[in-house]
Tab-separated table of N, CA and C in Angstrom:
chain	number	residue	atom	x	y	z
E	1	UNK	N	-134.915	16.000	16.373
E	1	UNK	CA	-134.550	16.646	17.612
E	1	UNK	C	-133.184	17.331	17.504
E	2	UNK	N	-132.295	16.799	16.710
E	2	UNK	CA	-130.981	17.430	16.572
E	2	UNK	C	-131.089	18.819	15.948
E	3	UNK	N	-132.076	19.024	15.076
E	3	UNK	CA	-132.271	20.359	14.492
E	3	UNK	C	-132.636	21.363	15.576
E	4	UNK	N	-133.439	20.933	16.514
E	4	UNK	CA	-133.799	21.821	17.620
E	4	UNK	C	-132.582	22.148	18.473
E	5	UNK	N	-131.724	21.196	18.675
E	5	UNK	CA	-130.520	21.421	19.461
E	5	UNK	C	-129.637	22.457	18.769
E	6	UNK	N	-129.496	22.388	17.461
E	6	UNK	CA	-128.675	23.357	16.732
E	6	UNK	C	-129.212	24.771	16.897
E	7	UNK	N	-130.502	24.898	16.838
E	7	UNK	CA	-131.110	26.216	16.986
E	7	UNK	C	-130.888	26.741	18.403
E	8	UNK	N	-131.089	25.915	19.388
E	8	UNK	CA	-130.959	26.381	20.773
E	8	UNK	C	-129.505	26.646	21.165
E	9	UNK	N	-128.537	26.025	20.444
E	9	UNK	CA	-127.128	26.245	20.747
E	9	UNK	C	-126.585	27.530	20.126
E	10	UNK	N	-127.341	28.138	19.249
E	10	UNK	CA	-126.886	29.367	18.597
E	10	UNK	C	-126.817	30.486	19.625
E	11	UNK	N	-125.770	31.315	19.551
E	11	UNK	CA	-125.697	32.429	20.496
E	11	UNK	C	-126.833	33.416	20.250
E	12	UNK	N	-127.327	34.040	21.306
E	12	UNK	CA	-128.415	35.011	21.119
E	12	UNK	C	-127.942	36.211	20.299
E	13	UNK	N	-128.862	36.784	19.554
E	13	UNK	CA	-128.549	37.978	18.758
E	13	UNK	C	-128.331	39.152	19.703
E	14	UNK	N	-127.429	40.028	19.341
E	14	UNK	CA	-127.161	41.223	20.127
E	14	UNK	C	-127.893	42.375	19.445
E	15	UNK	N	-128.978	42.817	20.071
E	15	UNK	CA	-129.830	43.844	19.474
E	15	UNK	C	-129.054	45.134	19.189
E	16	UNK	N	-128.144	45.491	20.067
E	16	UNK	CA	-127.364	46.714	19.866
E	16	UNK	C	-126.446	46.585	18.648
E	17	UNK	N	-125.758	45.462	18.521
E	17	UNK	CA	-124.872	45.245	17.374
E	17	UNK	C	-125.685	45.224	16.086
E	18	UNK	N	-126.833	44.548	16.099
E	18	UNK	CA	-127.702	44.524	14.917
E	18	UNK	C	-128.128	45.941	14.537
E	19	UNK	N	-128.471	46.747	15.531
E	19	UNK	CA	-128.882	48.125	15.278
E	19	UNK	C	-127.736	48.918	14.643
E	20	UNK	N	-126.551	48.804	15.223
E	20	UNK	CA	-125.397	49.547	14.701
E	20	UNK	C	-125.054	49.121	13.283
E	21	UNK	N	-125.156	47.835	12.997
E	21	UNK	CA	-124.897	47.360	11.641
E	21	UNK	C	-125.949	47.894	10.673
E	22	UNK	N	-127.189	47.985	11.128
E	22	UNK	CA	-128.252	48.553	10.301
E	22	UNK	C	-128.012	50.027	10.005
E	23	UNK	N	-127.591	50.777	11.013
E	23	UNK	CA	-127.284	52.200	10.820
E	23	UNK	C	-126.125	52.346	9.837
E	24	UNK	N	-125.130	51.487	9.958
E	24	UNK	CA	-123.983	51.545	9.037
E	24	UNK	C	-124.428	51.301	7.594
E	25	UNK	N	-125.369	50.378	7.409
E	25	UNK	CA	-125.877	50.113	6.049
E	25	UNK	C	-126.680	51.307	5.514
E	26	UNK	N	-127.369	52.010	6.383
E	26	UNK	CA	-128.186	53.148	5.957
E	26	UNK	C	-127.318	54.348	5.585
E	27	UNK	N	-126.333	54.665	6.418
E	27	UNK	CA	-125.627	55.937	6.231
E	27	UNK	C	-124.109	55.856	6.355
E	28	UNK	N	-123.550	54.663	6.406
E	28	UNK	CA	-122.097	54.455	6.426
E	28	UNK	C	-121.403	55.022	7.673
E	29	UNK	N	-122.147	55.161	8.759
E	29	UNK	CA	-121.552	55.581	10.028
E	29	UNK	C	-121.479	54.358	10.923
E	30	UNK	N	-120.275	54.046	11.414
E	30	UNK	CA	-120.051	52.859	12.221
E	30	UNK	C	-120.090	53.216	13.706
E	31	UNK	N	-121.243	53.032	14.308
E	31	UNK	CA	-121.419	53.359	15.720
E	31	UNK	C	-120.666	52.394	16.629
E	32	UNK	N	-120.257	51.249	16.103
E	32	UNK	CA	-119.503	50.282	16.901
E	32	UNK	C	-118.093	50.772	17.208
E	33	UNK	N	-117.658	51.848	16.578
E	33	UNK	CA	-116.341	52.412	16.846
E	33	UNK	C	-116.331	53.256	18.127
E	34	UNK	N	-117.518	53.560	18.649
E	34	UNK	CA	-117.632	54.356	19.871
E	34	UNK	C	-117.722	53.426	21.082
E	35	UNK	N	-117.450	53.952	22.261
E	35	UNK	CA	-117.609	53.160	23.483
E	35	UNK	C	-119.064	52.742	23.614
E	36	UNK	N	-119.269	51.449	23.753
E	36	UNK	CA	-120.625	50.911	23.720
E	36	UNK	C	-121.522	51.498	24.814
E	37	UNK	N	-121.071	51.503	26.047
E	37	UNK	CA	-121.928	51.963	27.139
E	37	UNK	C	-122.465	53.363	26.918
E	38	UNK	N	-121.575	54.257	26.569
E	38	UNK	CA	-121.960	55.646	26.356
E	38	UNK	C	-122.879	55.786	25.147
E	39	UNK	N	-122.524	55.134	24.028
E	39	UNK	CA	-123.326	55.265	22.814
E	39	UNK	C	-124.683	54.593	22.976
E	40	UNK	N	-124.711	53.431	23.581
E	40	UNK	CA	-125.986	52.735	23.754
E	40	UNK	C	-126.926	53.541	24.641
E	41	UNK	N	-126.406	54.125	25.715
E	41	UNK	CA	-127.241	54.991	26.571
E	41	UNK	C	-127.781	56.175	25.778
E	42	UNK	N	-126.927	56.797	24.998
E	42	UNK	CA	-127.339	57.963	24.209
E	42	UNK	C	-128.452	57.577	23.221
E	43	UNK	N	-128.267	56.452	22.539
E	43	UNK	CA	-129.261	56.000	21.566
E	43	UNK	C	-130.575	55.656	22.255
E	44	UNK	N	-130.500	54.849	23.305
E	44	UNK	CA	-131.736	54.415	23.980
E	44	UNK	C	-132.475	55.587	24.620
E	45	UNK	N	-131.750	56.533	25.176
E	45	UNK	CA	-132.394	57.717	25.750
E	45	UNK	C	-133.081	58.522	24.659
E	46	UNK	N	-132.380	58.754	23.548
E	46	UNK	CA	-132.947	59.543	22.456
E	46	UNK	C	-134.193	58.876	21.881
E	47	UNK	N	-134.105	57.585	21.583
E	47	UNK	CA	-135.263	56.926	20.974
E	47	UNK	C	-136.421	56.836	21.965
E	48	UNK	N	-136.118	56.718	23.253
E	48	UNK	CA	-137.162	56.691	24.265
E	48	UNK	C	-137.919	58.006	24.340
E	49	UNK	N	-137.205	59.115	24.210
E	49	UNK	CA	-137.877	60.416	24.241
E	49	UNK	C	-138.753	60.612	23.011
E	50	UNK	N	-138.500	59.830	21.978
E	50	UNK	CA	-139.274	59.929	20.736
E	50	UNK	C	-140.366	58.869	20.676
E	51	UNK	N	-140.532	58.114	21.780
E	51	UNK	CA	-141.640	57.169	21.883
E	51	UNK	C	-141.358	55.766	21.379
E	52	UNK	N	-140.106	55.411	21.207
E	52	UNK	CA	-139.758	54.075	20.712
E	52	UNK	C	-139.115	53.279	21.835
E	53	UNK	N	-139.428	51.982	21.872
E	53	UNK	CA	-138.937	51.137	22.969
E	53	UNK	C	-137.799	50.227	22.568
E	54	UNK	N	-137.814	49.681	21.381
E	54	UNK	CA	-136.808	48.706	21.000
E	54	UNK	C	-135.919	49.192	19.869
E	55	UNK	N	-134.689	48.725	19.867
E	55	UNK	CA	-133.754	49.136	18.828
E	55	UNK	C	-134.171	48.631	17.449
E	56	UNK	N	-134.708	47.420	17.371
E	56	UNK	CA	-135.148	46.884	16.077
E	56	UNK	C	-136.277	47.742	15.504
E	57	UNK	N	-137.208	48.116	16.359
E	57	UNK	CA	-138.324	48.977	15.932
E	57	UNK	C	-137.789	50.339	15.468
E	58	UNK	N	-136.875	50.891	16.225
E	58	UNK	CA	-136.354	52.217	15.894
E	58	UNK	C	-135.546	52.188	14.596
E	59	UNK	N	-134.840	51.112	14.351
E	59	UNK	CA	-134.101	50.989	13.098
E	59	UNK	C	-135.047	51.028	11.909
E	60	UNK	N	-136.199	50.396	12.028
E	60	UNK	CA	-137.207	50.448	10.954
E	60	UNK	C	-137.655	51.887	10.716
E	61	UNK	N	-137.832	52.634	11.793
E	61	UNK	CA	-138.226	54.043	11.681
E	61	UNK	C	-137.137	54.831	10.949
E	62	UNK	N	-135.885	54.606	11.322
E	62	UNK	CA	-134.777	55.335	10.688
E	62	UNK	C	-134.686	55.023	9.196
E	63	UNK	N	-134.987	53.785	8.824
E	63	UNK	CA	-134.964	53.417	7.399
E	63	UNK	C	-136.068	54.133	6.617
E	64	UNK	N	-137.194	54.363	7.267
E	64	UNK	CA	-138.370	54.891	6.576
E	64	UNK	C	-138.518	56.409	6.643
E	65	UNK	N	-137.885	57.047	7.608
E	65	UNK	CA	-138.143	58.466	7.867
E	65	UNK	C	-136.828	59.252	7.855
E	66	UNK	N	-136.580	59.931	6.760
E	66	UNK	CA	-135.320	60.673	6.586
E	66	UNK	C	-135.158	61.776	7.644
E	67	UNK	N	-136.241	62.431	8.016
E	67	UNK	CA	-136.184	63.487	9.024
E	67	UNK	C	-135.761	62.913	10.369
E	68	UNK	N	-136.317	61.771	10.722
E	68	UNK	CA	-135.939	61.124	11.986
E	68	UNK	C	-134.481	60.675	11.933
E	69	UNK	N	-134.047	60.154	10.799
E	69	UNK	CA	-132.650	59.744	10.650
E	69	UNK	C	-131.722	60.936	10.852
E	70	UNK	N	-132.055	62.074	10.280
E	70	UNK	CA	-131.217	63.267	10.438
E	70	UNK	C	-131.175	63.724	11.893
E	71	UNK	N	-132.319	63.680	12.588
E	71	UNK	CA	-132.354	64.057	14.009
E	71	UNK	C	-131.512	63.078	14.829
E	72	UNK	N	-131.617	61.803	14.518
E	72	UNK	CA	-130.830	60.790	15.221
E	72	UNK	C	-129.347	61.023	15.013
E	73	UNK	N	-128.934	61.219	13.781
E	73	UNK	CA	-127.514	61.428	13.493
E	73	UNK	C	-126.988	62.703	14.136
E	74	UNK	N	-127.819	63.718	14.181
E	74	UNK	CA	-127.418	64.965	14.837
E	74	UNK	C	-127.168	64.730	16.326
E	75	UNK	N	-127.923	63.834	16.914
E	75	UNK	CA	-127.789	63.530	18.350
E	75	UNK	C	-126.571	62.657	18.647
E	76	UNK	N	-126.299	61.688	17.792
E	76	UNK	CA	-125.248	60.715	18.134
E	76	UNK	C	-123.894	60.985	17.509
E	77	UNK	N	-123.812	61.918	16.592
E	77	UNK	CA	-122.516	62.232	15.989
E	77	UNK	C	-122.067	63.633	16.396
E	78	UNK	N	-120.794	63.924	16.133
E	78	UNK	CA	-120.266	65.238	16.497
E	78	UNK	C	-120.216	66.175	15.295
E	79	UNK	N	-120.802	65.725	14.166
E	79	UNK	CA	-120.947	66.567	12.976
E	79	UNK	C	-119.644	67.151	12.465
E	80	UNK	N	-118.632	66.318	12.353
E	80	UNK	CA	-117.343	66.787	11.829
E	80	UNK	C	-117.348	66.650	10.328
């Protein structure tokens, strides 16, 4: 029973932070440096228009589809 207690005491995963860390591993862009509210809205709106509901699902798409990754980066970065 103590093993169950350890698992339940763990803080919940933050899907947004996990997504940003995944993007950083893919392309070395740290989205956590931006204001969270604004960036999270931008990301969720963009992925929603492309038919994706969850950040974990969308991260898998970005890993697998270079064209989608480029469209995503074009939307969330200022291309400097």
